[in-house]
Short mmCIF file of C-alpha atoms in Angstrom, two decimals:
data_model
loop_
_atom_site.label_atom_id
_atom_site.label_comp_id
_atom_site.label_asym_id
_atom_site.label_seq_id
_atom_site.Cartn_x
_atom_site.Cartn_y
_atom_site.Cartn_z
CA UNK B 1367 -32.17 1.96 34.25
CA UNK B 1368 -30.57 5.33 33.76
CA UNK B 1369 -29.01 6.78 30.69
CA UNK B 1370 -25.80 8.69 31.13
CA UNK B 1371 -25.82 12.18 29.64
CA UNK B 1372 -22.61 12.73 27.68
CA UNK B 1373 -22.94 16.46 28.21
CA UNK B 1374 -23.16 16.20 32.02
CA UNK B 1375 -20.02 17.13 33.94
CA UNK B 1376 -18.97 14.88 36.81
CA UNK B 1377 -17.50 16.30 40.03
CA UNK B 1378 -13.84 16.83 39.74
CA UNK B 1379 -13.89 16.96 35.98
CA UNK B 1380 -12.61 20.04 34.20
CA UNK B 1381 -15.25 22.75 34.24
CA UNK B 1382 -17.42 21.20 37.04
CA UNK B 1383 -18.32 23.26 40.14
CA UNK B 1384 -16.62 22.50 43.42
CA UNK B 1385 -18.79 20.25 45.62
CA UNK B 1386 -17.52 21.50 49.04
CA UNK B 1387 -19.95 24.11 50.31
CA UNK B 1388 -19.90 27.62 48.91
CA UNK B 1389 -16.12 27.83 48.77
CA UNK B 1390 -15.18 28.41 45.16
CA UNK B 1391 -12.72 26.01 43.64
CA UNK B 1392 -9.18 27.32 43.48
CA UNK B 1393 -8.20 28.53 40.07
CA UNK B 1394 -6.12 26.08 38.08
CA UNK B 1395 -2.40 26.80 38.11
CA UNK B 1396 -1.14 28.87 35.26
CA UNK B 1397 0.43 26.70 32.58
CA UNK B 1398 4.18 26.79 32.58
CA UNK B 1399 5.83 28.27 29.59
CA UNK B 1400 7.87 25.69 27.83
CA UNK B 1401 11.39 26.79 27.12
CA UNK B 1402 12.42 26.04 23.62
CA UNK B 1403 15.58 24.00 23.67
CA UNK B 1404 18.17 24.37 21.02
CA UNK B 1405 17.64 20.66 20.42
CA UNK B 1406 13.85 20.85 20.36
CA UNK B 1407 12.31 18.79 17.62
CA UNK B 1408 11.13 20.96 14.79
CA UNK B 1409 8.37 19.84 12.46
CA UNK B 1410 10.02 18.17 9.54
CA UNK B 1411 8.74 19.37 6.23
CA UNK B 1412 8.14 16.45 3.95
CA UNK B 1413 10.08 16.79 0.73
CA UNK B 1414 8.05 15.98 -2.33
CA UNK B 1415 9.68 13.18 -4.25
CA UNK B 1416 9.97 13.24 -8.01
CA UNK B 1417 9.09 10.08 -9.89
CA UNK B 1418 11.25 11.23 -12.80
CA UNK B 1419 14.23 11.82 -10.50
CA UNK B 1420 13.63 8.54 -8.68
CA UNK B 1421 13.73 6.50 -11.89
CA UNK B 1422 16.71 8.47 -13.18
CA UNK B 1423 18.63 7.85 -9.95
CA UNK B 1424 17.95 4.12 -10.05
CA UNK B 1425 19.14 3.98 -13.66
CA UNK B 1426 22.25 6.13 -13.32
CA UNK B 1427 23.50 4.83 -9.97
CA UNK B 1428 24.11 1.26 -11.24
CA UNK B 1429 25.57 2.68 -14.44
CA UNK B 1430 28.08 4.83 -12.55
CA UNK B 1431 28.99 1.88 -10.32
CA UNK B 1432 29.43 -0.54 -13.21
CA UNK B 1433 31.49 1.84 -15.33
CA UNK B 1434 34.73 1.57 -13.19
CA UNK B 1435 34.23 -2.20 -13.02
CA UNK B 1436 33.91 -2.27 -16.79
CA UNK B 1437 37.17 -0.29 -17.13
CA UNK B 1438 39.00 -2.71 -14.81
CA UNK B 1439 37.72 -5.78 -16.68
CA UNK B 1440 38.56 -4.16 -20.02
CA UNK B 1441 42.12 -3.48 -18.80
CA UNK B 1442 42.60 -7.11 -17.78
CA UNK B 1443 41.28 -8.33 -21.13
CA UNK B 1444 43.51 -5.83 -22.95
CA UNK B 1445 46.55 -7.12 -21.08
CA UNK B 1446 45.66 -10.69 -22.04
CA UNK B 1447 45.20 -9.71 -25.68
CA UNK B 1448 48.43 -7.69 -25.71
CA UNK B 1449 50.45 -10.59 -24.24
CA UNK B 1450 49.49 -13.13 -26.87
CA UNK B 1451 51.60 -11.84 -29.86
CA UNK B 1452 54.58 -11.10 -27.64
CA UNK B 1453 54.35 -14.57 -26.09
CA UNK B 1454 54.42 -16.09 -29.56
CA UNK B 1455 57.52 -14.01 -30.47
CA UNK B 1456 59.14 -15.06 -27.20
CA UNK B 1457 58.31 -18.69 -27.99
CA UNK B 1458 59.98 -18.39 -31.37
CA UNK B 1459 63.10 -16.89 -29.79
CA UNK B 1460 63.48 -19.62 -27.20
CA UNK B 1461 62.87 -22.31 -29.85
CA UNK B 1462 65.56 -20.88 -32.14
CA UNK B 1463 67.97 -20.57 -29.24
CA UNK B 1464 67.30 -24.17 -28.14
CA UNK B 1465 68.19 -25.42 -31.59
CA UNK B 1466 71.72 -24.05 -31.09
CA UNK B 1467 72.31 -26.10 -27.91
CA UNK B 1468 74.02 -29.49 -28.25
CA UNK B 1469 76.31 -31.91 -26.39
CA UNK B 1470 79.85 -32.49 -27.65
CA UNK B 1471 82.02 -35.07 -25.87
CA UNK B 1472 79.75 -34.93 -22.83
CA UNK B 1473 79.91 -31.17 -22.63
CA UNK B 1474 76.93 -28.88 -23.30
CA UNK B 1475 77.72 -26.05 -25.70
CA UNK B 1476 75.70 -23.28 -27.35
CA UNK B 1477 76.87 -22.31 -30.78
CA UNK B 1478 75.32 -18.89 -31.13
CA UNK B 1479 76.39 -16.88 -34.15
CA UNK B 1480 76.96 -13.16 -33.71
CA UNK B 1481 73.82 -12.38 -35.69
CA UNK B 1482 71.70 -14.44 -33.28
CA UNK B 1483 73.16 -12.64 -30.30
CA UNK B 1484 72.53 -9.26 -31.91
CA UNK B 1485 68.93 -10.31 -32.67
CA UNK B 1486 68.31 -11.06 -29.04
CA UNK B 1487 69.60 -7.63 -28.07
CA UNK B 1488 67.98 -5.72 -30.92
CA UNK B 1489 64.85 -4.54 -29.04
CA UNK B 1490 65.01 -0.77 -28.37
CA UNK B 1491 62.10 -0.76 -25.89
CA UNK B 1492 62.38 -3.90 -23.80
CA UNK B 1493 65.40 -5.65 -22.38
CA UNK B 1494 65.83 -9.26 -23.49
CA UNK B 1495 67.70 -11.79 -21.38
CA UNK B 1496 68.56 -15.44 -21.95
CA UNK B 1497 70.19 -18.21 -19.98
CA UNK B 1498 71.27 -21.73 -20.81
CA UNK B 1499 71.92 -24.34 -18.11
CA UNK B 1500 73.07 -27.94 -18.35
CA UNK B 1501 71.46 -31.15 -17.10
CA UNK B 1502 72.90 -30.67 -13.61
CA UNK B 1503 71.85 -26.99 -13.52
CA UNK B 1504 75.33 -25.75 -14.34
CA UNK B 1505 75.51 -22.36 -16.02
CA UNK B 1506 76.40 -22.53 -19.71
CA UNK B 1507 75.78 -19.09 -21.16
CA UNK B 1508 73.63 -15.96 -20.84
CA UNK B 1509 72.51 -13.88 -17.85
CA UNK B 1510 73.67 -15.55 -14.67
CA UNK B 1511 71.15 -13.65 -12.47
CA UNK B 1512 68.12 -15.18 -14.19
CA UNK B 1513 66.51 -17.59 -11.77
CA UNK B 1514 65.96 -21.23 -12.55
CA UNK B 1515 62.42 -22.46 -13.28
CA UNK B 1516 60.66 -24.51 -10.61
CA UNK B 1517 61.76 -28.15 -10.52
CA UNK B 1518 59.36 -30.38 -12.43
CA UNK B 1519 59.64 -34.18 -12.20
CA UNK B 1520 57.16 -34.58 -15.03
CA UNK B 1521 59.18 -35.34 -18.19
CA UNK B 1522 56.15 -34.73 -20.44
CA UNK B 1523 56.99 -30.98 -20.61
CA UNK B 1524 60.30 -31.64 -22.43
CA UNK B 1525 60.12 -29.93 -25.80
CA UNK B 1526 57.16 -27.74 -24.73
CA UNK B 1527 57.57 -24.02 -24.10
CA UNK B 1528 56.44 -22.93 -20.62
CA UNK B 1529 55.78 -19.31 -19.59
CA UNK B 1530 56.09 -17.62 -16.22
CA UNK B 1531 56.37 -14.13 -14.74
CA UNK B 1532 59.39 -13.18 -12.66
CA UNK B 1533 61.51 -10.22 -11.56
CA UNK B 1534 64.99 -9.62 -12.95
CA UNK B 1535 67.22 -6.65 -12.15
CA UNK B 1536 64.26 -4.98 -10.40
CA UNK B 1537 61.93 -5.20 -13.42
CA UNK B 1538 59.01 -7.49 -14.20
CA UNK B 1539 59.87 -9.93 -16.95
CA UNK B 1540 58.05 -12.54 -18.95
CA UNK B 1541 60.16 -15.70 -19.29
CA UNK B 1542 59.74 -18.52 -21.79
CA UNK B 1543 61.37 -21.80 -20.77
CA UNK B 1544 62.14 -24.78 -23.01
CA UNK B 1545 63.75 -28.04 -21.85
CA UNK B 1546 65.82 -29.68 -24.60
CA UNK B 1547 66.80 -33.36 -24.70
CA UNK B 1548 70.47 -33.32 -25.74
CA UNK B 1549 70.22 -36.86 -27.11
CA UNK B 1550 68.12 -35.98 -30.10
CA UNK B 1551 68.64 -39.11 -32.16
CA UNK B 1552 66.65 -42.29 -31.58
CA UNK B 1553 69.81 -44.35 -31.22
CA UNK B 1554 71.10 -42.09 -28.46
CA UNK B 1555 67.78 -42.20 -26.62
CA UNK B 1556 67.66 -45.98 -26.93
CA UNK B 1557 71.19 -46.35 -25.56
CA UNK B 1558 70.36 -44.50 -22.37
CA UNK B 1559 67.04 -44.72 -20.54
CA UNK B 1560 67.30 -41.34 -18.80
CA UNK B 1561 67.23 -38.18 -20.98
CA UNK B 1562 69.89 -35.51 -20.61
CA UNK B 1563 68.00 -32.20 -20.44
CA UNK B 1564 69.35 -28.71 -20.96
CA UNK B 1565 67.21 -25.72 -19.99
CA UNK B 1566 66.95 -22.69 -22.25
CA UNK B 1567 65.24 -19.50 -21.00
CA UNK B 1568 64.49 -16.24 -22.78
CA UNK B 1569 63.08 -13.32 -20.78
CA UNK B 1570 61.64 -9.98 -21.82
CA UNK B 1571 60.52 -6.93 -19.88
CA UNK B 1572 56.88 -5.81 -20.20
CA UNK B 1573 57.14 -2.32 -21.64
CA UNK B 1574 55.78 -3.14 -25.09
CA UNK B 1575 52.98 -5.17 -23.58
CA UNK B 1576 51.97 -2.28 -21.29
CA UNK B 1577 52.05 0.18 -24.18
CA UNK B 1578 49.83 -2.05 -26.33
CA UNK B 1579 47.42 -2.62 -23.45
CA UNK B 1580 47.20 1.14 -22.86
CA UNK B 1581 46.50 1.71 -26.52
CA UNK B 1582 43.70 -0.83 -26.42
CA UNK B 1583 42.28 0.78 -23.28
CA UNK B 1584 42.38 4.22 -24.88
CA UNK B 1585 40.65 2.88 -27.97
CA UNK B 1586 37.87 1.41 -25.86
CA UNK B 1587 37.47 4.01 -23.08
CA UNK B 1588 37.77 7.25 -25.02
CA UNK B 1589 34.68 6.54 -27.18
CA UNK B 1590 32.75 5.86 -23.96
CA UNK B 1591 33.31 9.45 -22.83
CA UNK B 1592 31.45 10.49 -25.96
CA UNK B 1593 28.83 7.75 -25.80
CA UNK B 1594 28.02 8.24 -22.10
CA UNK B 1595 26.61 11.81 -22.41
CA UNK B 1596 24.66 10.71 -25.47
CA UNK B 1597 23.29 7.75 -23.51
CA UNK B 1598 22.31 10.03 -20.63
CA UNK B 1599 20.52 12.36 -23.02
CA UNK B 1600 18.68 9.43 -24.58
CA UNK B 1601 17.68 8.12 -21.14
CA UNK B 1602 16.44 11.58 -20.18
CA UNK B 1603 14.43 11.80 -23.40
CA UNK B 1604 13.03 8.27 -22.99
CA UNK B 1605 11.94 8.96 -19.41
CA UNK B 1606 10.29 12.21 -20.46
CA UNK B 1607 8.40 10.39 -23.21
CA UNK B 1608 7.55 7.47 -20.93
CA UNK B 1609 6.12 9.74 -18.20
CA UNK B 1610 4.22 11.97 -20.60
CA UNK B 1611 0.94 10.02 -20.02
CA UNK B 1612 1.07 11.18 -16.40
CA UNK B 1613 1.29 14.80 -17.54
CA UNK B 1614 -1.56 14.25 -19.97
CA UNK B 1615 -3.66 12.66 -17.22
CA UNK B 1616 -2.88 15.61 -14.95
CA UNK B 1617 -3.99 18.07 -17.64
CA UNK B 1618 -7.20 16.13 -18.26
CA UNK B 1619 -8.04 16.15 -14.55
CA UNK B 1620 -7.26 19.86 -14.18
CA UNK B 1621 -9.39 20.67 -17.23
CA UNK B 1622 -12.47 19.15 -15.58
CA UNK B 1623 -15.26 21.27 -14.18
CA UNK B 1624 -15.49 21.37 -10.37
CA UNK B 1625 -18.82 19.51 -10.44
CA UNK B 1626 -17.65 16.82 -12.88
CA UNK B 1627 -17.34 13.57 -10.89
CA UNK B 1628 -17.66 11.22 -13.84
CA UNK B 1629 -15.15 8.32 -14.03
CA UNK B 1630 -11.82 8.92 -15.71
CA UNK B 1631 -11.38 6.98 -18.94
CA UNK B 1632 -8.80 4.32 -18.09
CA UNK B 1633 -8.43 3.25 -21.72
CA UNK B 1634 -6.25 6.27 -22.51
CA UNK B 1635 -3.59 5.59 -19.89
CA UNK B 1636 -0.79 2.97 -19.80
CA UNK B 1637 -1.36 -0.33 -18.08
CA UNK B 1638 0.85 0.64 -15.12
CA UNK B 1639 -1.31 3.69 -14.34
CA UNK B 1640 -4.64 1.84 -14.72
CA UNK B 1641 -4.76 0.73 -11.02
CA UNK B 1642 -4.26 4.36 -9.95
CA UNK B 1643 -7.03 5.53 -12.30
CA UNK B 1644 -9.36 2.79 -11.03
CA UNK B 1645 -8.69 3.86 -7.45
CA UNK B 1646 -9.43 7.47 -8.40
CA UNK B 1647 -12.68 6.36 -10.05
CA UNK B 1648 -13.67 4.47 -6.90
CA UNK B 1649 -12.96 7.55 -4.83
CA UNK B 1650 -14.95 9.74 -7.26
CA UNK B 1651 -17.87 7.33 -7.04
CA UNK B 1652 -17.84 7.42 -3.23
CA UNK B 1653 -17.54 11.21 -3.30
CA UNK B 1654 -20.43 11.42 -5.75
CA UNK B 1655 -22.57 9.26 -3.47
CA UNK B 1656 -21.68 11.41 -0.47
CA UNK B 1657 -22.52 14.63 -2.31
CA UNK B 1658 -25.75 13.10 -3.59
CA UNK B 1659 -26.70 12.13 -0.03
CA UNK B 1660 -25.96 15.65 1.20
CA UNK B 1661 -27.93 17.26 -1.64
CA UNK B 1662 -30.85 14.92 -1.05
CA UNK B 1663 -30.79 15.66 2.67
CA UNK B 1664 -30.72 19.42 2.10
CA UNK B 1665 -33.54 19.21 -0.45
CA UNK B 1666 -35.65 16.98 1.80
CA UNK B 1667 -35.05 19.16 4.85
CA UNK B 1668 -35.89 22.34 2.96
CA UNK B 1669 -39.04 20.81 1.47
CA UNK B 1670 -40.35 19.27 4.68
CA UNK B 1671 -39.58 22.21 6.93
CA UNK B 1672 -41.71 24.58 4.85
CA UNK B 1673 -45.03 23.23 6.09
CA UNK B 1674 -44.45 23.30 9.90
CA UNK B 1675 -42.62 26.63 9.73
CA UNK B 1676 -45.42 28.18 7.67
CA UNK B 1677 -47.98 26.79 10.13
CA UNK B 1678 -46.06 28.16 13.10
CA UNK B 1679 -45.83 31.58 11.48
CA UNK B 1680 -49.53 31.58 10.65
CA UNK B 1681 -50.53 30.54 14.18
CA UNK B 1682 -48.28 33.15 15.75
CA UNK B 1683 -49.70 35.90 13.51
CA UNK B 1684 -53.21 34.71 14.29
CA UNK B 1685 -52.50 34.77 18.03
CA UNK B 1686 -51.23 38.34 17.75
CA UNK B 1687 -54.47 39.43 16.10
CA UNK B 1688 -56.76 37.72 18.65
CA UNK B 1689 -58.23 39.61 21.60
CA UNK B 1690 -60.10 36.74 23.19
CA UNK B 1691 -57.92 34.75 25.59
CA UNK B 1692 -59.61 31.51 24.55
CA UNK B 1693 -58.72 32.08 20.89
CA UNK B 1694 -55.21 33.12 21.85
CA UNK B 1695 -54.79 29.93 23.88
CA UNK B 1696 -56.11 27.83 21.00
CA UNK B 1697 -53.62 29.46 18.63
CA UNK B 1698 -50.80 28.92 21.09
CA UNK B 1699 -51.75 25.25 21.42
CA UNK B 1700 -51.64 24.88 17.66
CA UNK B 1701 -48.32 26.69 17.66
CA UNK B 1702 -46.99 24.21 20.24
CA UNK B 1703 -48.19 21.26 18.15
CA UNK B 1704 -46.54 22.70 15.03
CA UNK B 1705 -43.35 23.24 17.02
CA UNK B 1706 -43.48 19.65 18.26
CA UNK B 1707 -43.99 18.42 14.69
CA UNK B 1708 -41.07 20.53 13.43
CA UNK B 1709 -38.84 19.29 16.27
CA UNK B 1710 -39.73 15.67 15.53
CA UNK B 1711 -39.07 16.23 11.82
CA UNK B 1712 -35.68 17.83 12.50
CA UNK B 1713 -34.69 14.98 14.83
CA UNK B 1714 -35.66 12.37 12.24
CA UNK B 1715 -33.82 14.22 9.48
CA UNK B 1716 -30.71 14.30 11.66
CA UNK B 1717 -31.13 10.60 12.47
CA UNK B 1718 -31.45 9.80 8.77
CA UNK B 1719 -28.34 11.84 7.96
CA UNK B 1720 -26.42 10.11 10.74
CA UNK B 1721 -27.55 6.68 9.52
CA UNK B 1722 -26.48 7.46 5.95
CA UNK B 1723 -23.13 8.78 7.17
CA UNK B 1724 -22.55 5.66 9.24
CA UNK B 1725 -23.40 3.55 6.20
CA UNK B 1726 -20.83 5.37 4.08
CA UNK B 1727 -18.17 5.07 6.78
CA UNK B 1728 -19.10 1.53 7.90
CA UNK B 1729 -17.50 2.12 11.29
CA UNK B 1730 -18.34 1.62 14.95
CA UNK B 1731 -19.18 -2.09 14.68
CA UNK B 1732 -18.82 -3.99 17.96
CA UNK B 1733 -20.35 -7.16 19.45
CA UNK B 1734 -23.88 -6.33 20.67
CA UNK B 1735 -26.21 -8.48 22.77
CA UNK B 1736 -29.50 -7.91 20.91
CA UNK B 1737 -31.87 -8.95 23.73
CA UNK B 1738 -30.40 -6.54 26.28
CA UNK B 1739 -30.32 -3.69 23.77
CA UNK B 1740 -33.98 -4.28 22.82
CA UNK B 1741 -35.01 -4.48 26.51
CA UNK B 1742 -33.37 -1.09 27.21
CA UNK B 1743 -35.13 0.58 24.25
CA UNK B 1744 -38.52 -0.88 25.23
CA UNK B 1745 -38.15 0.46 28.79
CA UNK B 1746 -37.56 3.95 27.39
CA UNK B 1747 -40.86 3.80 25.48
CA UNK B 1748 -42.95 2.50 28.39
CA UNK B 1749 -44.04 6.01 29.58
CA UNK B 1750 -45.19 6.87 26.04
CA UNK B 1751 -47.21 3.66 25.80
CA UNK B 1752 -48.89 4.49 29.15
CA UNK B 1753 -49.81 7.94 27.87
CA UNK B 1754 -51.32 6.48 24.69
CA UNK B 1755 -53.02 3.61 26.58
CA UNK B 1756 -51.20 0.91 24.63
CA UNK B 1757 -50.00 -2.40 26.07
CA UNK B 1758 -46.26 -2.55 25.33
CA UNK B 1759 -44.64 -5.95 25.84
CA UNK B 1760 -41.24 -7.55 25.36
CA UNK B 1761 -40.30 -11.18 24.71
CA UNK B 1762 -36.81 -12.68 24.67
CA UNK B 1763 -35.32 -16.17 24.61
CA UNK B 1764 -33.53 -17.79 27.49
CA UNK B 1765 -30.14 -17.47 25.80
CA UNK B 1766 -28.17 -14.41 24.63
CA UNK B 1767 -28.16 -13.25 21.02
CA UNK B 1768 -24.89 -11.72 19.88
CA UNK B 1769 -24.56 -9.75 16.62
CA UNK B 1770 -21.99 -7.38 15.18
CA UNK B 1771 -23.41 -3.86 15.00
CA UNK B 1772 -23.42 -0.22 16.01
CA UNK B 1773 -25.34 0.08 19.31
CA UNK B 1774 -26.40 3.69 18.70
CA UNK B 1775 -27.77 2.93 15.24
CA UNK B 1776 -29.50 -0.26 16.42
CA UNK B 1777 -31.27 1.68 19.18
CA UNK B 1778 -32.34 4.22 16.57
CA UNK B 1779 -33.70 1.44 14.35
CA UNK B 1780 -35.79 -0.12 17.12
CA UNK B 1781 -36.94 3.31 18.37
CA UNK B 1782 -38.29 4.18 14.92
CA UNK B 1783 -40.08 0.83 14.64
CA UNK B 1784 -41.64 1.37 18.07
CA UNK B 1785 -42.56 4.97 17.26
CA UNK B 1786 -44.24 3.81 14.04
CA UNK B 1787 -46.13 1.01 15.84
CA UNK B 1788 -47.29 3.23 18.73
CA UNK B 1789 -48.24 5.98 16.28
CA UNK B 1790 -50.62 3.82 14.21
CA UNK B 1791 -51.97 1.49 16.90
CA UNK B 1792 -55.42 2.59 18.22
CA UNK B 1793 -55.24 4.61 21.42
CA UNK B 1794 -58.46 3.15 22.87
CA UNK B 1795 -57.03 0.90 25.51
CA UNK B 1796 -57.14 -2.13 23.18
CA UNK B 1797 -53.85 -1.46 21.39
CA UNK B 1798 -51.01 -3.95 21.78
CA UNK B 1799 -47.41 -3.62 20.67
CA UNK B 1800 -44.91 -6.43 21.26
CA UNK B 1801 -41.16 -6.40 20.75
CA UNK B 1802 -39.55 -9.81 20.34
CA UNK B 1803 -35.91 -10.86 20.10
CA UNK B 1804 -35.24 -14.45 18.98
CA UNK B 1805 -33.22 -16.68 16.68
CA UNK B 1806 -34.39 -18.68 13.70
CA UNK B 1807 -34.71 -22.44 13.75
CA UNK B 1808 -31.26 -22.97 12.27
CA UNK B 1809 -29.67 -20.58 14.76
CA UNK B 1810 -27.81 -18.63 12.10
CA UNK B 1811 -29.99 -15.50 12.17
CA UNK B 1812 -30.85 -13.10 14.96
CA UNK B 1813 -34.39 -11.77 14.51
CA UNK B 1814 -35.88 -8.60 15.96
CA UNK B 1815 -39.69 -8.27 15.58
CA UNK B 1816 -42.11 -5.46 16.36
CA UNK B 1817 -45.77 -6.36 15.97
CA UNK B 1818 -48.94 -4.33 16.56
CA UNK B 1819 -52.69 -4.71 16.12
CA UNK B 1820 -53.18 -1.54 14.11
CA UNK B 1821 -54.69 -1.08 10.65
CA UNK B 1822 -51.78 -2.87 8.99
CA UNK B 1823 -50.09 -2.12 5.68
CA UNK B 1824 -51.54 -3.35 2.36
CA UNK B 1825 -49.28 -5.78 0.49
CA UNK B 1826 -48.92 -3.37 -2.45
CA UNK B 1827 -47.65 -0.57 -0.18
CA UNK B 1828 -45.08 -2.55 1.85
CA UNK B 1829 -42.21 -1.64 -0.45
CA UNK B 1830 -43.15 2.02 -0.75
CA UNK B 1831 -43.39 2.69 2.98
CA UNK B 1832 -39.59 2.59 3.22
CA UNK B 1833 -39.25 5.52 0.81
CA UNK B 1834 -38.67 8.98 2.22
CA UNK B 1835 -41.71 11.06 3.08
CA UNK B 1836 -44.05 8.42 1.70
CA UNK B 1837 -47.40 8.14 3.45
CA UNK B 1838 -50.24 5.81 2.52
CA UNK B 1839 -53.21 7.68 1.11
CA UNK B 1840 -56.19 7.77 3.42
CA UNK B 1841 -54.14 7.34 6.59
CA UNK B 1842 -55.76 9.50 9.28
CA UNK B 1843 -52.57 9.86 11.29
CA UNK B 1844 -49.91 12.36 10.30
CA UNK B 1845 -46.18 11.82 10.31
CA UNK B 1846 -42.97 12.84 8.60
CA UNK B 1847 -42.60 9.65 6.58
CA UNK B 1848 -38.95 9.27 7.62
CA UNK B 1849 -39.07 6.63 10.34
CA UNK B 1850 -39.10 3.55 8.11
CA UNK B 1851 -36.58 5.16 5.74
CA UNK B 1852 -34.22 5.42 8.72
CA UNK B 1853 -34.91 1.76 9.54
CA UNK B 1854 -33.98 0.73 6.00
CA UNK B 1855 -30.74 2.74 6.03
CA UNK B 1856 -29.61 1.27 9.36
CA UNK B 1857 -30.54 -2.26 8.27
CA UNK B 1858 -28.49 -1.88 5.08
CA UNK B 1859 -25.61 -0.63 7.20
CA UNK B 1860 -25.73 -3.91 9.17
CA UNK B 1861 -26.31 -6.16 6.11
CA UNK B 1862 -29.72 -6.98 7.57
CA UNK B 1863 -33.08 -7.54 5.83
CA UNK B 1864 -36.41 -5.95 6.77
CA UNK B 1865 -39.71 -7.74 6.04
CA UNK B 1866 -43.27 -6.46 6.57
CA UNK B 1867 -45.97 -9.05 7.26
CA UNK B 1868 -49.45 -9.21 8.69
CA UNK B 1869 -49.63 -9.90 12.40
CA UNK B 1870 -50.59 -13.61 12.66
CA UNK B 1871 -52.05 -13.00 16.14
CA UNK B 1872 -54.66 -10.51 14.93
CA UNK B 1873 -58.16 -11.91 14.14
CA UNK B 1874 -60.06 -8.68 13.39
CA UNK B 1875 -60.20 -8.17 9.57
CA UNK B 1876 -60.38 -4.38 10.05
CA UNK B 1877 -57.19 -4.42 12.09
CA UNK B 1878 -54.85 -7.07 10.63
CA UNK B 1879 -51.91 -5.45 12.34
CA UNK B 1880 -48.33 -5.35 11.13
CA UNK B 1881 -45.23 -7.39 11.86
CA UNK B 1882 -41.84 -5.79 11.11
CA UNK B 1883 -39.08 -8.38 11.11
CA UNK B 1884 -35.37 -7.43 10.96
CA UNK B 1885 -32.99 -10.36 10.39
CA UNK B 1886 -29.31 -10.06 11.34
CA UNK B 1887 -26.44 -12.50 10.95
CA UNK B 1888 -25.37 -13.88 14.30
CA UNK B 1889 -21.78 -13.92 15.47
CA UNK B 1890 -20.25 -17.38 16.06
CA UNK B 1891 -20.18 -18.54 19.66
CA UNK B 1892 -16.71 -17.97 21.17
CA UNK B 1893 -15.18 -17.82 24.67
CA UNK B 1894 -15.53 -14.04 24.37
CA UNK B 1895 -19.25 -14.62 23.76
CA UNK B 1896 -19.51 -16.66 26.98
CA UNK B 1897 -17.70 -13.92 28.92
CA UNK B 1898 -20.24 -11.33 27.74
CA UNK B 1899 -23.16 -13.51 28.71
#
């Protein structure tokens, strides 16, 4: 197996040397200068929207649209109101005129006194017209040009005033029509089955009606021109008061110290702003955790780097003062060991920081076949196990184990477990370390185990070993104390559990061994799962 180096350049890639002899690769062509077209897209600057203006627009726009509609409806209602008294006056006129119509010797006559005629013509604003026609539609008296009402076969309207609109002499007129039965007495009606009906009409132009309607409109609309600015001012004031909690919240946030990441009190804001404040508090909590992780990392790195750096400086100064080559070599060897320890510490600190960052981001999760990943990590540690004379083995089931995880972090987890096991297992040729990938009996959990036959971990220390820089007292071996902390961080990132047990295969009481078991949730078996396997 070979691991690809992400920093290695492949032939033909940008920056790689030409592979054909000693001939240098031709320089890349100079980039063409792009001509800026007059229609080239310019970056659009986003205009900041105002919540106050947005609400004001949505309130005023419907108001300005409804105002003309309100005027039109008011005008129609005003016309209807203005027509009612004039219709009643017109009804009285046609009723009085109908009372003057009678039949004498089979001839229809209208006995209108001069005063009645003058009354009909007495209006100085509108023109009043009348017309009387006989049963056969013959003209009796009045304005000949006035049109006849529509024919109505229903005799129930006799004696009832009917109104209609018409045009007379080029002007709009309102006409009241009354059909009069000329045989008014009961004896006359009994003698003849069919009534003899005369039609009386009185018409009036609409000038007075229009003037009254206009007066009503003026009385209604003119106050609105005064009320509307007042209403706008009140709306402006109400919006300003309603949005004042946002300004207060802004002032409270700006008044905070830069290092104050405490939650914002959501009890002092309106209910509508509470979700925003809760989201801000969640963000502040995540930011506080991130800053705490960074501070803890910096403090841990500074604290742990003091010892190897001080040792390296002391060994280098000692080597400079030595004249004997043997002593110089011994100091240089110690310097190399201190450098190796510092390098290992730096790498583990970086791994821990990367694990914590991945946990906060919770990204990079893909389907991972646990057995194949564990096999690859074990093969990488085989040379180290040979050097330390430890038997390193690997066991896997006959079926694939698929979990959802970050491959890089899972390799880091298993590498730290292997490093810990190889570090504490005796290097006397009798040490055994076994990596095992399996599933539980129910098949719902994927289990990764690393067991050794080393000195083991006392039951009272099994929780503490996952703390940073914690080392069991009396342990002869040295280490940074970060490996198992990295394992815990990566396991939490994958919602996995880590258990520490005694190795059930060890029989020597002095070396009970350790069994580290990491339990993951398996992914359900799908066609995609079968394709991977």
